[in-house]
Tab-separated table of C-alpha atoms in Angstrom:
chain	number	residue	atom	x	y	z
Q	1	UNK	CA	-5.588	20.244	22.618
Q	2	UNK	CA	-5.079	19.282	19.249
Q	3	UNK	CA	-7.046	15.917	17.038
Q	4	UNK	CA	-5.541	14.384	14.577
Q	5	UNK	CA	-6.159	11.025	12.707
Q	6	UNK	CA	-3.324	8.584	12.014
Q	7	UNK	CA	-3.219	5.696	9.258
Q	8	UNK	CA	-0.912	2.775	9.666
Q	9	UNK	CA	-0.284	0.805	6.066
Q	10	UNK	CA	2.349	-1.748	4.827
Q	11	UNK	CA	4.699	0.204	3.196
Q	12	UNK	CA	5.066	-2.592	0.305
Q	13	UNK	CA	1.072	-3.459	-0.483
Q	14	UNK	CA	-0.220	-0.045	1.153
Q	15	UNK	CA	-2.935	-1.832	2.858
Q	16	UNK	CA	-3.842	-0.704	6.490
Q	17	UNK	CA	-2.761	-2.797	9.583
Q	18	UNK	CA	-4.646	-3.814	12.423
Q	19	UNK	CA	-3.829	-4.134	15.939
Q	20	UNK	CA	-0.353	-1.875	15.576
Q	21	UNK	CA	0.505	-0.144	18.433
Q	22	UNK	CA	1.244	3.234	18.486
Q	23	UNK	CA	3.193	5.286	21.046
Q	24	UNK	CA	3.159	9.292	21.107
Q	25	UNK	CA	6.448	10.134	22.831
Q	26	UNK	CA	6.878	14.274	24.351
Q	27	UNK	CA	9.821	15.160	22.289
Q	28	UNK	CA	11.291	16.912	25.324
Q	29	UNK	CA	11.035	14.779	27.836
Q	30	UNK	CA	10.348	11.232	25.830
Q	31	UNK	CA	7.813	10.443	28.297
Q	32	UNK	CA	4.371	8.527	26.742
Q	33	UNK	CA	1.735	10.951	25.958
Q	34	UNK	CA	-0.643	8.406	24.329
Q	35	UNK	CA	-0.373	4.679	23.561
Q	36	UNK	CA	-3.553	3.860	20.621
Q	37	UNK	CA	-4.189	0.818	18.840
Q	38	UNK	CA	-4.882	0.886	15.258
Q	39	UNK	CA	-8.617	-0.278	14.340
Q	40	UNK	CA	-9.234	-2.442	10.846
Q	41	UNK	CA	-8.897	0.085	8.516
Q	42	UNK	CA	-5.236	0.933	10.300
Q	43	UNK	CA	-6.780	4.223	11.556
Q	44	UNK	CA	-5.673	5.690	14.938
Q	45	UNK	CA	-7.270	8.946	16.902
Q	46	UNK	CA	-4.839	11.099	19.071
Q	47	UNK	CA	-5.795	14.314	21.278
Q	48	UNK	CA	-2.726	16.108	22.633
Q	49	UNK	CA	-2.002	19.345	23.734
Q	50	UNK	CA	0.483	21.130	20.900
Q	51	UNK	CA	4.154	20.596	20.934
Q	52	UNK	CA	7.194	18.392	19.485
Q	53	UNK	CA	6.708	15.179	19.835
Q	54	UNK	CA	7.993	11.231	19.107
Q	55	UNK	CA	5.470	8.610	17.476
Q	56	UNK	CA	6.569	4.817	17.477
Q	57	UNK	CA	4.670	2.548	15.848
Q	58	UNK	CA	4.869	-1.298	16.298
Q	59	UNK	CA	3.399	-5.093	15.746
Q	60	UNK	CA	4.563	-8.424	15.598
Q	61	UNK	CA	6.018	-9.401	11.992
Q	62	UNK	CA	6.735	-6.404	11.375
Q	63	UNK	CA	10.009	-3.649	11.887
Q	64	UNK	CA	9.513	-1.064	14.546
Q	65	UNK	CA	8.977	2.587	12.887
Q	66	UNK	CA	10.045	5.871	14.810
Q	67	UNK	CA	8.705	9.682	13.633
Q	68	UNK	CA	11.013	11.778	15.144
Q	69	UNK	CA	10.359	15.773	15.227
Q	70	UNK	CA	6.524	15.535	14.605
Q	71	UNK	CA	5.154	19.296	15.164
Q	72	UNK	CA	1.626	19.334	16.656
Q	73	UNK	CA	0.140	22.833	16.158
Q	74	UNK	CA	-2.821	25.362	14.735
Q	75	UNK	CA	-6.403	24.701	15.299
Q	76	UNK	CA	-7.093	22.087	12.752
Q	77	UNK	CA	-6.985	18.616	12.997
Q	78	UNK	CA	-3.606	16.919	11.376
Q	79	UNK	CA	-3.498	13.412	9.570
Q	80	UNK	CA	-0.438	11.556	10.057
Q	81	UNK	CA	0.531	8.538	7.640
Q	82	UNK	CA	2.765	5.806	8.928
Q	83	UNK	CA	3.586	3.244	6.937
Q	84	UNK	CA	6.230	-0.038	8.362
Q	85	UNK	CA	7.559	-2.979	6.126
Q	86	UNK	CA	7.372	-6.407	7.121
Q	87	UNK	CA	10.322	-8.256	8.665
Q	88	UNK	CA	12.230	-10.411	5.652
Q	89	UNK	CA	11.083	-7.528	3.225
């Protein structure tokens, strides 16, 4: 299995967002791998085995935001940055 951190942040102000939801979708078969919630400092924590997969990140206020081909491989842990702009942006 493979760790990796994730930030969500307003893609206008860069600050982090609380209480986003984000989804981890297999790429093959677009079932849910993981569903996190972002803590106050918009950080997420995802273990998954290695593979292609989907992330989909969410909130009220705010326009959905899909990752599509996200490659989860090697030993080390991966950060992944999401950032989602406000609706009326």
């Amino acid at each position: 299995h493979q760790q990796g951190l994730g930030y969500v942040t307003d893609a206008k102000t860069k600050l982090p967002i609380d209480l986003a939801i984000m989804r981890l979708y297999n790429a093959k078969t677009n079932r849910i791998v993981q569903t996190r919630v972002t803590n106050i400092h918009g950080k997420f924590f995802v273990l998954v085995p290695k593979g292609e997969y989907t992330a989909s990140v969410s909130k009220p206020g705010y326009k959905s935001f899909v990752m599509e081909n996200l490659s989860i491989s090697g030993k080390r842990s991966q950060a992944l940055e999401l950032q989602f702009k406000q609706i009326g942006r």
